[in-house]
mmCIF file of C-alpha atoms in Angstrom:
data_model
loop_
_atom_site.group_PDB
_atom_site.id
_atom_site.type_symbol
_atom_site.label_atom_id
_atom_site.label_comp_id
_atom_site.label_asym_id
_atom_site.label_seq_id
_atom_site.Cartn_x
_atom_site.Cartn_y
_atom_site.Cartn_z
ATOM 1 C CA UNK A 1 -36.359 32.239 -126.451
ATOM 2 C CA UNK A 2 -37.255 29.310 -124.196
ATOM 3 C CA UNK A 3 -38.391 26.280 -126.164
ATOM 4 C CA UNK A 4 -41.763 25.102 -124.882
ATOM 5 C CA UNK A 5 -42.490 21.386 -124.729
ATOM 6 C CA UNK A 6 -46.010 21.928 -126.035
ATOM 7 C CA UNK A 7 -44.853 23.365 -129.397
ATOM 8 C CA UNK A 8 -44.863 20.069 -131.345
ATOM 9 C CA UNK A 9 -48.152 18.975 -129.748
ATOM 10 C CA UNK A 10 -49.869 22.120 -131.049
ATOM 11 C CA UNK A 11 -48.607 21.438 -134.556
ATOM 12 C CA UNK A 12 -49.855 17.868 -134.370
ATOM 13 C CA UNK A 13 -53.278 18.964 -133.104
ATOM 14 C CA UNK A 14 -53.589 21.548 -135.897
ATOM 15 C CA UNK A 15 -52.864 18.759 -138.381
ATOM 16 C CA UNK A 16 -55.686 16.675 -136.906
ATOM 17 C CA UNK A 17 -58.408 19.227 -136.029
ATOM 18 C CA UNK A 18 -59.873 22.330 -137.654
ATOM 19 C CA UNK A 19 -59.580 24.233 -134.354
ATOM 20 C CA UNK A 20 -57.205 24.001 -131.395
ATOM 21 C CA UNK A 21 -57.823 25.766 -128.077
ATOM 22 C CA UNK A 22 -54.677 26.664 -126.137
ATOM 23 C CA UNK A 23 -55.548 27.255 -122.479
ATOM 24 C CA UNK A 24 -53.355 28.905 -119.867
ATOM 25 C CA UNK A 25 -53.149 31.641 -117.253
ATOM 26 C CA UNK A 26 -52.396 35.211 -118.259
ATOM 27 C CA UNK A 27 -48.740 36.016 -118.973
ATOM 28 C CA UNK A 28 -47.822 32.341 -119.107
ATOM 29 C CA UNK A 29 -46.539 32.568 -122.684
ATOM 30 C CA UNK A 30 -49.555 31.585 -124.815
ATOM 31 C CA UNK A 31 -49.219 34.539 -127.189
ATOM 32 C CA UNK A 32 -45.470 34.067 -127.649
ATOM 33 C CA UNK A 33 -45.958 30.377 -128.418
ATOM 34 C CA UNK A 34 -48.885 31.081 -130.739
ATOM 35 C CA UNK A 35 -46.867 33.665 -132.641
ATOM 36 C CA UNK A 36 -44.106 31.090 -133.108
ATOM 37 C CA UNK A 37 -46.696 28.741 -134.578
ATOM 38 C CA UNK A 38 -48.035 31.628 -136.656
ATOM 39 C CA UNK A 39 -44.608 32.490 -138.070
ATOM 40 C CA UNK A 40 -44.212 28.921 -139.307
ATOM 41 C CA UNK A 41 -47.691 28.899 -140.880
ATOM 42 C CA UNK A 42 -47.989 32.562 -142.014
ATOM 43 C CA UNK A 43 -51.000 32.984 -139.749
ATOM 44 C CA UNK A 44 -53.310 35.940 -139.142
ATOM 45 C CA UNK A 45 -53.183 37.079 -135.501
ATOM 46 C CA UNK A 46 -56.035 38.945 -133.775
ATOM 47 C CA UNK A 47 -56.130 40.044 -130.141
ATOM 48 C CA UNK A 48 -59.781 40.292 -129.065
ATOM 49 C CA UNK A 49 -58.829 42.735 -126.300
ATOM 50 C CA UNK A 50 -57.324 45.179 -128.805
ATOM 51 C CA UNK A 51 -59.990 47.595 -130.134
ATOM 52 C CA UNK A 52 -58.508 47.732 -133.640
ATOM 53 C CA UNK A 53 -58.535 43.934 -133.949
ATOM 54 C CA UNK A 54 -62.014 43.704 -132.479
ATOM 55 C CA UNK A 55 -63.192 46.233 -135.067
ATOM 56 C CA UNK A 56 -62.032 43.896 -137.834
ATOM 57 C CA UNK A 57 -64.525 41.361 -136.512
ATOM 58 C CA UNK A 58 -67.572 43.622 -136.788
ATOM 59 C CA UNK A 59 -68.634 41.217 -139.519
ATOM 60 C CA UNK A 60 -66.679 38.145 -138.397
ATOM 61 C CA UNK A 61 -67.947 35.821 -141.118
ATOM 62 C CA UNK A 62 -66.857 38.182 -143.873
ATOM 63 C CA UNK A 63 -63.437 38.894 -142.365
ATOM 64 C CA UNK A 64 -62.587 35.297 -141.488
ATOM 65 C CA UNK A 65 -63.779 34.082 -144.896
ATOM 66 C CA UNK A 66 -61.180 36.383 -146.479
ATOM 67 C CA UNK A 67 -58.497 34.365 -144.683
ATOM 68 C CA UNK A 68 -59.965 30.916 -145.200
ATOM 69 C CA UNK A 69 -56.655 29.621 -146.608
ATOM 70 C CA UNK A 70 -54.604 30.694 -143.594
ATOM 71 C CA UNK A 71 -54.444 29.776 -139.921
ATOM 72 C CA UNK A 72 -56.233 32.435 -137.857
ATOM 73 C CA UNK A 73 -55.087 32.972 -134.265
ATOM 74 C CA UNK A 74 -57.708 34.483 -131.944
ATOM 75 C CA UNK A 75 -56.262 35.644 -128.603
ATOM 76 C CA UNK A 76 -58.493 35.926 -125.475
ATOM 77 C CA UNK A 77 -61.351 34.586 -127.564
ATOM 78 C CA UNK A 78 -63.588 33.980 -124.524
ATOM 79 C CA UNK A 79 -64.289 37.738 -124.461
ATOM 80 C CA UNK A 80 -66.205 37.441 -127.742
ATOM 81 C CA UNK A 81 -68.508 34.420 -127.289
ATOM 82 C CA UNK A 82 -70.602 35.370 -130.312
ATOM 83 C CA UNK A 83 -67.682 34.197 -132.472
ATOM 84 C CA UNK A 84 -68.131 30.511 -131.703
ATOM 85 C CA UNK A 85 -71.260 29.859 -133.829
ATOM 86 C CA UNK A 86 -69.515 31.672 -136.710
ATOM 87 C CA UNK A 87 -66.428 29.488 -136.298
ATOM 88 C CA UNK A 88 -68.603 26.380 -136.366
ATOM 89 C CA UNK A 89 -70.258 27.499 -139.576
ATOM 90 C CA UNK A 90 -66.927 28.321 -141.254
ATOM 91 C CA UNK A 91 -65.379 25.031 -140.141
ATOM 92 C CA UNK A 92 -68.288 23.029 -141.516
ATOM 93 C CA UNK A 93 -68.220 25.007 -144.761
ATOM 94 C CA UNK A 94 -64.476 24.424 -145.047
ATOM 95 C CA UNK A 95 -64.897 20.696 -144.485
ATOM 96 C CA UNK A 96 -67.251 20.515 -147.454
ATOM 97 C CA UNK A 97 -64.571 22.275 -149.509
ATOM 98 C CA UNK A 98 -61.836 19.911 -148.326
ATOM 99 C CA UNK A 99 -60.314 22.168 -145.624
ATOM 100 C CA UNK A 100 -60.513 19.797 -142.704
ATOM 101 C CA UNK A 101 -57.693 20.879 -140.393
ATOM 102 C CA UNK A 102 -55.599 23.812 -139.178
ATOM 103 C CA UNK A 103 -58.166 26.636 -139.467
ATOM 104 C CA UNK A 104 -58.177 28.318 -136.034
ATOM 105 C CA UNK A 105 -55.927 28.543 -132.976
ATOM 106 C CA UNK A 106 -57.933 29.859 -130.027
ATOM 107 C CA UNK A 107 -56.159 31.274 -126.971
ATOM 108 C CA UNK A 108 -57.892 31.718 -123.630
ATOM 109 C CA UNK A 109 -57.005 32.429 -120.003
ATOM 110 C CA UNK A 110 -60.345 31.417 -118.459
ATOM 111 C CA UNK A 111 -60.456 27.650 -118.840
ATOM 112 C CA UNK A 112 -63.990 26.996 -117.636
ATOM 113 C CA UNK A 113 -65.539 29.808 -119.657
ATOM 114 C CA UNK A 114 -63.725 28.890 -122.859
ATOM 115 C CA UNK A 115 -64.530 25.198 -122.452
ATOM 116 C CA UNK A 116 -68.208 26.028 -121.992
ATOM 117 C CA UNK A 117 -68.376 28.407 -124.946
ATOM 118 C CA UNK A 118 -66.439 26.216 -127.351
ATOM 119 C CA UNK A 119 -68.055 22.988 -126.140
ATOM 120 C CA UNK A 120 -71.498 24.281 -127.033
ATOM 121 C CA UNK A 121 -70.560 25.216 -130.616
ATOM 122 C CA UNK A 122 -67.398 23.351 -131.586
ATOM 123 C CA UNK A 123 -67.979 19.877 -130.189
ATOM 124 C CA UNK A 124 -65.995 17.386 -132.261
ATOM 125 C CA UNK A 125 -64.207 20.202 -134.069
ATOM 126 C CA UNK A 126 -61.708 21.392 -131.460
ATOM 127 C CA UNK A 127 -58.770 19.916 -129.517
ATOM 128 C CA UNK A 128 -57.827 21.334 -126.110
ATOM 129 C CA UNK A 129 -54.258 21.802 -124.912
ATOM 130 C CA UNK A 130 -53.096 23.361 -121.649
ATOM 131 C CA UNK A 131 -49.977 25.530 -121.453
ATOM 132 C CA UNK A 132 -48.738 25.676 -117.855
ATOM 133 C CA UNK A 133 -46.138 28.123 -116.599
ATOM 134 C CA UNK A 134 -42.533 27.253 -117.447
ATOM 135 C CA UNK A 135 -41.736 23.747 -116.265
ATOM 136 C CA UNK A 136 -38.573 22.202 -114.888
ATOM 137 C CA UNK A 137 -37.687 20.239 -118.063
ATOM 138 C CA UNK A 138 -37.899 23.507 -120.058
ATOM 139 C CA UNK A 139 -35.165 25.348 -118.117
ATOM 140 C CA UNK A 140 -31.491 24.643 -117.500
ATOM 141 C CA UNK A 141 -30.580 22.093 -114.831
ATOM 142 C CA UNK A 142 -29.020 24.750 -112.580
ATOM 143 C CA UNK A 143 -32.224 26.834 -112.639
ATOM 144 C CA UNK A 144 -34.325 24.479 -110.501
ATOM 145 C CA UNK A 145 -34.239 26.534 -107.301
ATOM 146 C CA UNK A 146 -34.764 29.800 -109.190
ATOM 147 C CA UNK A 147 -37.822 28.296 -110.889
ATOM 148 C CA UNK A 148 -39.127 27.121 -107.515
ATOM 149 C CA UNK A 149 -38.657 30.519 -105.838
ATOM 150 C CA UNK A 150 -39.753 32.760 -108.706
ATOM 151 C CA UNK A 151 -42.290 30.480 -110.374
ATOM 152 C CA UNK A 152 -42.728 29.768 -114.051
ATOM 153 C CA UNK A 153 -44.143 33.004 -115.458
ATOM 154 C CA UNK A 154 -41.437 33.973 -117.985
ATOM 155 C CA UNK A 155 -41.218 37.650 -116.937
ATOM 156 C CA UNK A 156 -40.807 36.619 -113.319
ATOM 157 C CA UNK A 157 -38.272 33.876 -113.925
ATOM 158 C CA UNK A 158 -36.134 35.991 -116.264
ATOM 159 C CA UNK A 159 -36.151 39.195 -114.174
ATOM 160 C CA UNK A 160 -32.704 40.660 -113.493
ATOM 161 C CA UNK A 161 -32.986 40.194 -109.713
ATOM 162 C CA UNK A 162 -35.244 38.753 -107.013
ATOM 163 C CA UNK A 163 -36.722 42.138 -106.095
ATOM 164 C CA UNK A 164 -37.850 42.901 -109.651
ATOM 165 C CA UNK A 165 -39.230 39.394 -109.985
ATOM 166 C CA UNK A 166 -41.302 39.818 -106.815
ATOM 167 C CA UNK A 167 -42.553 43.245 -107.972
ATOM 168 C CA UNK A 168 -43.698 41.734 -111.279
ATOM 169 C CA UNK A 169 -45.610 38.928 -109.548
ATOM 170 C CA UNK A 170 -47.247 41.309 -107.078
ATOM 171 C CA UNK A 171 -48.361 43.498 -109.977
ATOM 172 C CA UNK A 172 -49.802 40.429 -111.705
ATOM 173 C CA UNK A 173 -51.735 39.553 -108.556
ATOM 174 C CA UNK A 174 -53.107 43.118 -108.425
ATOM 175 C CA UNK A 175 -54.152 42.842 -112.070
ATOM 176 C CA UNK A 176 -56.094 39.667 -111.340
ATOM 177 C CA UNK A 177 -57.745 41.175 -108.270
ATOM 178 C CA UNK A 178 -58.634 44.566 -109.740
ATOM 179 C CA UNK A 179 -59.361 43.751 -113.380
ATOM 180 C CA UNK A 180 -59.363 40.062 -114.304
ATOM 181 C CA UNK A 181 -61.614 38.589 -111.610
ATOM 182 C CA UNK A 182 -64.175 41.449 -111.825
ATOM 183 C CA UNK A 183 -64.386 40.890 -115.590
ATOM 184 C CA UNK A 184 -65.604 37.352 -114.875
ATOM 185 C CA UNK A 185 -68.339 38.446 -112.538
ATOM 186 C CA UNK A 186 -66.557 38.994 -109.216
ATOM 187 C CA UNK A 187 -68.634 41.050 -106.792
ATOM 188 C CA UNK A 188 -66.301 40.861 -103.788
ATOM 189 C CA UNK A 189 -64.005 43.801 -102.999
ATOM 190 C CA UNK A 190 -60.427 43.341 -104.195
ATOM 191 C CA UNK A 191 -59.204 43.388 -100.596
ATOM 192 C CA UNK A 192 -61.468 40.477 -99.653
ATOM 193 C CA UNK A 193 -60.278 38.521 -102.678
ATOM 194 C CA UNK A 194 -56.673 39.207 -101.712
ATOM 195 C CA UNK A 195 -57.364 37.893 -98.211
ATOM 196 C CA UNK A 196 -58.904 34.731 -99.665
ATOM 197 C CA UNK A 197 -55.940 34.166 -101.959
ATOM 198 C CA UNK A 198 -53.485 34.805 -99.106
ATOM 199 C CA UNK A 199 -55.365 32.395 -96.838
ATOM 200 C CA UNK A 200 -55.077 29.763 -99.574
ATOM 201 C CA UNK A 201 -51.327 30.450 -99.747
ATOM 202 C CA UNK A 202 -51.005 29.783 -96.010
ATOM 203 C CA UNK A 203 -53.096 26.638 -96.543
ATOM 204 C CA UNK A 204 -50.774 25.368 -99.320
ATOM 205 C CA UNK A 205 -50.900 21.581 -99.442
ATOM 206 C CA UNK A 206 -53.538 21.411 -96.706
ATOM 207 C CA UNK A 207 -57.033 19.994 -96.716
ATOM 208 C CA UNK A 208 -59.688 22.349 -98.000
ATOM 209 C CA UNK A 209 -62.068 23.552 -95.283
ATOM 210 C CA UNK A 210 -64.514 25.929 -96.935
ATOM 211 C CA UNK A 211 -66.375 26.662 -93.702
ATOM 212 C CA UNK A 212 -63.178 27.926 -92.048
ATOM 213 C CA UNK A 213 -62.357 30.122 -95.040
ATOM 214 C CA UNK A 214 -65.886 31.522 -95.023
ATOM 215 C CA UNK A 215 -65.702 32.214 -91.306
ATOM 216 C CA UNK A 216 -62.358 33.996 -91.660
ATOM 217 C CA UNK A 217 -63.661 36.169 -94.503
ATOM 218 C CA UNK A 218 -67.117 36.674 -92.962
ATOM 219 C CA UNK A 219 -68.885 35.538 -96.125
ATOM 220 C CA UNK A 220 -71.000 32.456 -96.824
ATOM 221 C CA UNK A 221 -69.564 29.105 -97.900
ATOM 222 C CA UNK A 222 -71.378 29.182 -101.241
ATOM 223 C CA UNK A 223 -69.543 32.386 -102.157
ATOM 224 C CA UNK A 224 -66.198 30.846 -101.191
ATOM 225 C CA UNK A 225 -66.935 27.822 -103.404
ATOM 226 C CA UNK A 226 -67.726 30.134 -106.307
ATOM 227 C CA UNK A 227 -64.458 32.025 -105.993
ATOM 228 C CA UNK A 228 -62.427 28.861 -105.579
ATOM 229 C CA UNK A 229 -63.969 27.618 -108.821
ATOM 230 C CA UNK A 230 -63.116 30.948 -110.438
ATOM 231 C CA UNK A 231 -59.467 30.707 -109.379
ATOM 232 C CA UNK A 232 -59.442 27.158 -110.712
ATOM 233 C CA UNK A 233 -60.909 28.261 -114.055
ATOM 234 C CA UNK A 234 -58.172 30.893 -114.325
ATOM 235 C CA UNK A 235 -55.619 28.106 -113.734
ATOM 236 C CA UNK A 236 -54.325 29.688 -110.544
ATOM 237 C CA UNK A 237 -55.511 27.093 -108.025
ATOM 238 C CA UNK A 238 -55.404 23.298 -108.070
ATOM 239 C CA UNK A 239 -57.626 21.008 -106.029
ATOM 240 C CA UNK A 240 -55.971 17.606 -105.735
ATOM 241 C CA UNK A 241 -58.763 15.089 -105.120
ATOM 242 C CA UNK A 242 -58.576 12.287 -102.558
ATOM 243 C CA UNK A 243 -57.944 8.844 -104.010
ATOM 244 C CA UNK A 244 -61.016 6.659 -103.736
ATOM 245 C CA UNK A 245 -60.622 2.936 -103.098
ATOM 246 C CA UNK A 246 -62.762 0.055 -101.916
ATOM 247 C CA UNK A 247 -60.528 -0.988 -99.044
ATOM 248 C CA UNK A 248 -63.085 -0.518 -96.278
ATOM 249 C CA UNK A 249 -60.873 2.096 -94.565
ATOM 250 C CA UNK A 250 -61.815 5.539 -93.298
ATOM 251 C CA UNK A 251 -60.292 7.914 -95.814
ATOM 252 C CA UNK A 252 -59.974 11.682 -95.954
ATOM 253 C CA UNK A 253 -62.633 13.002 -98.343
ATOM 254 C CA UNK A 254 -61.622 16.672 -98.685
ATOM 255 C CA UNK A 255 -59.311 17.748 -101.540
ATOM 256 C CA UNK A 256 -55.920 19.299 -100.929
ATOM 257 C CA UNK A 257 -55.422 22.796 -102.328
ATOM 258 C CA UNK A 258 -52.365 24.326 -103.968
ATOM 259 C CA UNK A 259 -51.598 27.722 -105.476
ATOM 260 C CA UNK A 260 -50.420 26.309 -108.792
ATOM 261 C CA UNK A 261 -47.497 28.626 -109.469
ATOM 262 C CA UNK A 262 -44.911 28.605 -106.681
ATOM 263 C CA UNK A 263 -43.830 32.142 -107.553
ATOM 264 C CA UNK A 264 -47.339 33.494 -107.004
ATOM 265 C CA UNK A 265 -47.494 31.535 -103.745
ATOM 266 C CA UNK A 266 -44.321 33.207 -102.510
ATOM 267 C CA UNK A 267 -45.462 36.647 -103.690
ATOM 268 C CA UNK A 268 -48.704 36.288 -101.718
ATOM 269 C CA UNK A 269 -46.585 35.526 -98.645
ATOM 270 C CA UNK A 270 -44.047 38.307 -99.363
ATOM 271 C CA UNK A 271 -41.113 35.914 -99.865
ATOM 272 C CA UNK A 272 -38.638 37.392 -102.337
ATOM 273 C CA UNK A 273 -35.570 35.180 -101.926
ATOM 274 C CA UNK A 274 -34.666 31.558 -101.377
ATOM 275 C CA UNK A 275 -33.233 32.433 -97.957
ATOM 276 C CA UNK A 276 -36.559 33.974 -96.915
ATOM 277 C CA UNK A 277 -38.425 30.934 -98.210
ATOM 278 C CA UNK A 278 -36.189 28.436 -96.397
ATOM 279 C CA UNK A 279 -36.841 30.268 -93.125
ATOM 280 C CA UNK A 280 -40.633 30.260 -93.590
ATOM 281 C CA UNK A 281 -42.985 27.514 -92.305
ATOM 282 C CA UNK A 282 -44.480 27.093 -95.797
ATOM 283 C CA UNK A 283 -41.194 25.808 -97.280
ATOM 284 C CA UNK A 284 -42.062 22.100 -97.125
ATOM 285 C CA UNK A 285 -45.552 22.504 -98.556
ATOM 286 C CA UNK A 286 -44.231 24.935 -101.155
ATOM 287 C CA UNK A 287 -41.767 22.338 -102.445
ATOM 288 C CA UNK A 288 -44.474 19.674 -102.348
ATOM 289 C CA UNK A 289 -46.780 21.830 -104.466
ATOM 290 C CA UNK A 290 -43.958 22.673 -106.883
ATOM 291 C CA UNK A 291 -43.095 18.992 -107.295
ATOM 292 C CA UNK A 292 -46.697 17.864 -107.706
ATOM 293 C CA UNK A 293 -47.415 20.565 -110.284
ATOM 294 C CA UNK A 294 -44.256 19.611 -112.190
ATOM 295 C CA UNK A 295 -45.169 15.910 -112.269
ATOM 296 C CA UNK A 296 -48.831 16.417 -113.169
ATOM 297 C CA UNK A 297 -47.878 18.685 -116.067
ATOM 298 C CA UNK A 298 -45.308 16.151 -117.274
ATOM 299 C CA UNK A 299 -47.577 13.112 -117.060
ATOM 300 C CA UNK A 300 -49.713 11.898 -119.983
ATOM 301 C CA UNK A 301 -52.997 13.782 -120.290
ATOM 302 C CA UNK A 302 -55.073 10.691 -119.589
ATOM 303 C CA UNK A 303 -53.319 9.908 -116.285
ATOM 304 C CA UNK A 304 -55.566 9.909 -113.205
ATOM 305 C CA UNK A 305 -54.193 11.615 -110.084
ATOM 306 C CA UNK A 306 -54.958 12.207 -106.410
ATOM 307 C CA UNK A 307 -53.593 11.791 -102.894
ATOM 308 C CA UNK A 308 -54.239 9.129 -100.269
ATOM 309 C CA UNK A 309 -54.732 9.627 -96.547
ATOM 310 C CA UNK A 310 -56.436 7.305 -94.083
ATOM 311 C CA UNK A 311 -57.468 7.799 -90.474
ATOM 312 C CA UNK A 312 -54.642 5.565 -89.244
ATOM 313 C CA UNK A 313 -51.883 7.808 -90.668
ATOM 314 C CA UNK A 314 -51.268 6.054 -93.994
ATOM 315 C CA UNK A 315 -50.505 8.745 -96.581
ATOM 316 C CA UNK A 316 -49.199 9.167 -100.130
ATOM 317 C CA UNK A 317 -48.507 12.683 -101.438
ATOM 318 C CA UNK A 318 -49.334 11.879 -105.056
ATOM 319 C CA UNK A 319 -50.875 8.893 -106.798
ATOM 320 C CA UNK A 320 -50.948 8.639 -110.574
ATOM 321 C CA UNK A 321 -52.597 5.895 -112.581
ATOM 322 C CA UNK A 322 -50.827 6.041 -115.942
ATOM 323 C CA UNK A 323 -52.318 3.946 -118.773
ATOM 324 C CA UNK A 324 -49.865 1.228 -119.737
ATOM 325 C CA UNK A 325 -47.868 1.584 -116.514
ATOM 326 C CA UNK A 326 -50.398 1.199 -113.720
ATOM 327 C CA UNK A 327 -50.544 2.920 -110.357
ATOM 328 C CA UNK A 328 -47.565 5.013 -109.216
ATOM 329 C CA UNK A 329 -47.107 6.145 -105.586
ATOM 330 C CA UNK A 330 -44.937 9.235 -105.031
ATOM 331 C CA UNK A 331 -43.533 10.645 -101.789
ATOM 332 C CA UNK A 332 -42.178 14.211 -102.084
ATOM 333 C CA UNK A 333 -39.161 15.428 -100.100
ATOM 334 C CA UNK A 334 -36.886 18.431 -100.652
ATOM 335 C CA UNK A 335 -33.744 16.775 -99.265
ATOM 336 C CA UNK A 336 -31.984 14.134 -101.344
ATOM 337 C CA UNK A 337 -31.103 12.247 -98.142
ATOM 338 C CA UNK A 338 -34.678 11.990 -96.807
ATOM 339 C CA UNK A 339 -36.422 8.654 -96.381
ATOM 340 C CA UNK A 340 -40.078 7.745 -96.935
ATOM 341 C CA UNK A 341 -42.352 8.045 -93.907
ATOM 342 C CA UNK A 342 -43.823 4.997 -92.243
ATOM 343 C CA UNK A 343 -47.265 6.172 -93.390
ATOM 344 C CA UNK A 344 -46.097 5.948 -97.010
ATOM 345 C CA UNK A 345 -45.225 2.271 -96.625
ATOM 346 C CA UNK A 346 -48.540 1.622 -94.870
ATOM 347 C CA UNK A 347 -50.446 3.271 -97.684
ATOM 348 C CA UNK A 348 -48.521 1.262 -100.265
ATOM 349 C CA UNK A 349 -49.534 -1.916 -98.454
ATOM 350 C CA UNK A 350 -53.149 -0.772 -98.785
ATOM 351 C CA UNK A 351 -53.016 0.154 -102.477
ATOM 352 C CA UNK A 352 -50.279 -2.095 -103.888
ATOM 353 C CA UNK A 353 -48.935 0.394 -106.478
ATOM 354 C CA UNK A 354 -46.893 -0.950 -109.372
ATOM 355 C CA UNK A 355 -44.132 1.644 -108.850
ATOM 356 C CA UNK A 356 -43.053 3.595 -105.762
ATOM 357 C CA UNK A 357 -40.928 6.746 -105.869
ATOM 358 C CA UNK A 358 -39.310 9.126 -103.408
ATOM 359 C CA UNK A 359 -38.945 12.389 -105.334
ATOM 360 C CA UNK A 360 -36.273 14.781 -104.054
ATOM 361 C CA UNK A 361 -34.708 18.081 -105.033
ATOM 362 C CA UNK A 362 -31.135 16.876 -105.347
ATOM 363 C CA UNK A 363 -28.950 17.961 -108.259
ATOM 364 C CA UNK A 364 -27.969 14.366 -109.062
ATOM 365 C CA UNK A 365 -31.307 12.944 -110.070
ATOM 366 C CA UNK A 366 -30.153 9.459 -111.066
ATOM 367 C CA UNK A 367 -32.539 6.920 -109.469
ATOM 368 C CA UNK A 368 -31.385 4.568 -106.738
ATOM 369 C CA UNK A 369 -33.235 2.132 -104.434
ATOM 370 C CA UNK A 370 -34.006 3.086 -100.840
ATOM 371 C CA UNK A 371 -35.628 -0.177 -99.767
ATOM 372 C CA UNK A 372 -38.939 -2.020 -100.011
ATOM 373 C CA UNK A 373 -39.183 -1.401 -103.741
ATOM 374 C CA UNK A 374 -38.970 2.401 -103.472
ATOM 375 C CA UNK A 375 -36.777 4.284 -105.942
ATOM 376 C CA UNK A 376 -35.360 7.689 -104.959
ATOM 377 C CA UNK A 377 -35.156 10.021 -107.957
ATOM 378 C CA UNK A 378 -34.631 13.715 -108.657
ATOM 379 C CA UNK A 379 -37.690 15.734 -109.601
ATOM 380 C CA UNK A 380 -36.315 16.794 -112.968
ATOM 381 C CA UNK A 381 -35.356 13.240 -113.900
ATOM 382 C CA UNK A 382 -38.801 11.837 -113.086
ATOM 383 C CA UNK A 383 -40.546 14.687 -114.933
ATOM 384 C CA UNK A 384 -38.482 14.040 -118.064
ATOM 385 C CA UNK A 385 -39.308 10.336 -117.886
ATOM 386 C CA UNK A 386 -43.033 11.031 -117.485
ATOM 387 C CA UNK A 387 -42.980 13.435 -120.429
ATOM 388 C CA UNK A 388 -41.409 10.811 -122.719
ATOM 389 C CA UNK A 389 -42.903 7.731 -121.136
ATOM 390 C CA UNK A 390 -42.917 4.456 -123.029
ATOM 391 C CA UNK A 391 -44.531 1.317 -121.620
ATOM 392 C CA UNK A 392 -41.903 -1.242 -120.769
ATOM 393 C CA UNK A 393 -39.031 1.272 -120.464
ATOM 394 C CA UNK A 394 -38.086 1.409 -116.736
ATOM 395 C CA UNK A 395 -36.981 4.643 -115.108
ATOM 396 C CA UNK A 396 -33.540 3.225 -114.290
ATOM 397 C CA UNK A 397 -32.683 2.855 -118.004
ATOM 398 C CA UNK A 398 -34.024 6.280 -119.005
#
């Protein structure tokens, strides 16, 4: 059993709120983690997609009232939106009786839909936590390249060989295309959706150009926007926004797009092994996306992030404004011997970040200076520091 970093945060949230919503893509490990929480708290577990469990909720108020003294876990709760007003009523009733926390753990794989449904009924009563795929700090140090190639879905990462891992990811993609996306209102044929997703894989780390995607798919731009939002809601796609500043410079205004899980990215491109990946043109952008996803998931939830690119070639792969630490500029390179680009230094002159990092994929992640105030550091080391960040504690002493 892989220990997830989010486990203690869920326990803390359940001690502070009557309801906690755990968001994450399908097969990312939400149910396994929730059952671990449930074992500790003797919880009742219901899977809304299972007919027998759904039948128990024919009269949800009566059933849930029977278990008012126990934590109730509701899996894929977004498929039963009529539950949310009932949950609100039971939470408010429990508050009057002194039951103020730890009533419901809600699991969902459609972030936008669940946020909308719960926000309308449970405002002020629910805490939201996101469970990403397995992250670098959660696996052994020697598993970094395997995690990069196979991605963080547990069944993919732990498969007995690369071929079986790729088969599992391709089956997951088919499930999304043929069942999951249509259940959320998709009207495009599965083949068209696959082409869109594959085009996004080839665009990994590039600027989003909706008109070009629409032209390639022979559909209108509005439809492309809708499906990009859908992939984002399902936590499969990330749009990294451009960093806005008042420097009077001409800046790129389009977001950069990334398939969030590197394993799904490689499956869409048919890349089963590390050798195949290293020989493919996407390798640099794949590592960049893997590193950025790792760092964003490790950073404090209230950190602001984006990228910077100006018309004169100044560029920073990732900017993070972390409360208590200030602005951090991060250049991403796979090689541990790489140096920052000239455009990185130019961008740092524009923005004056408090800390500057060159993040690499080397095994020895101990930080060392590379000049002009830039610290080179391994990806795993920086992610661990971000996850346990304390104002005033420099990276070099971590």
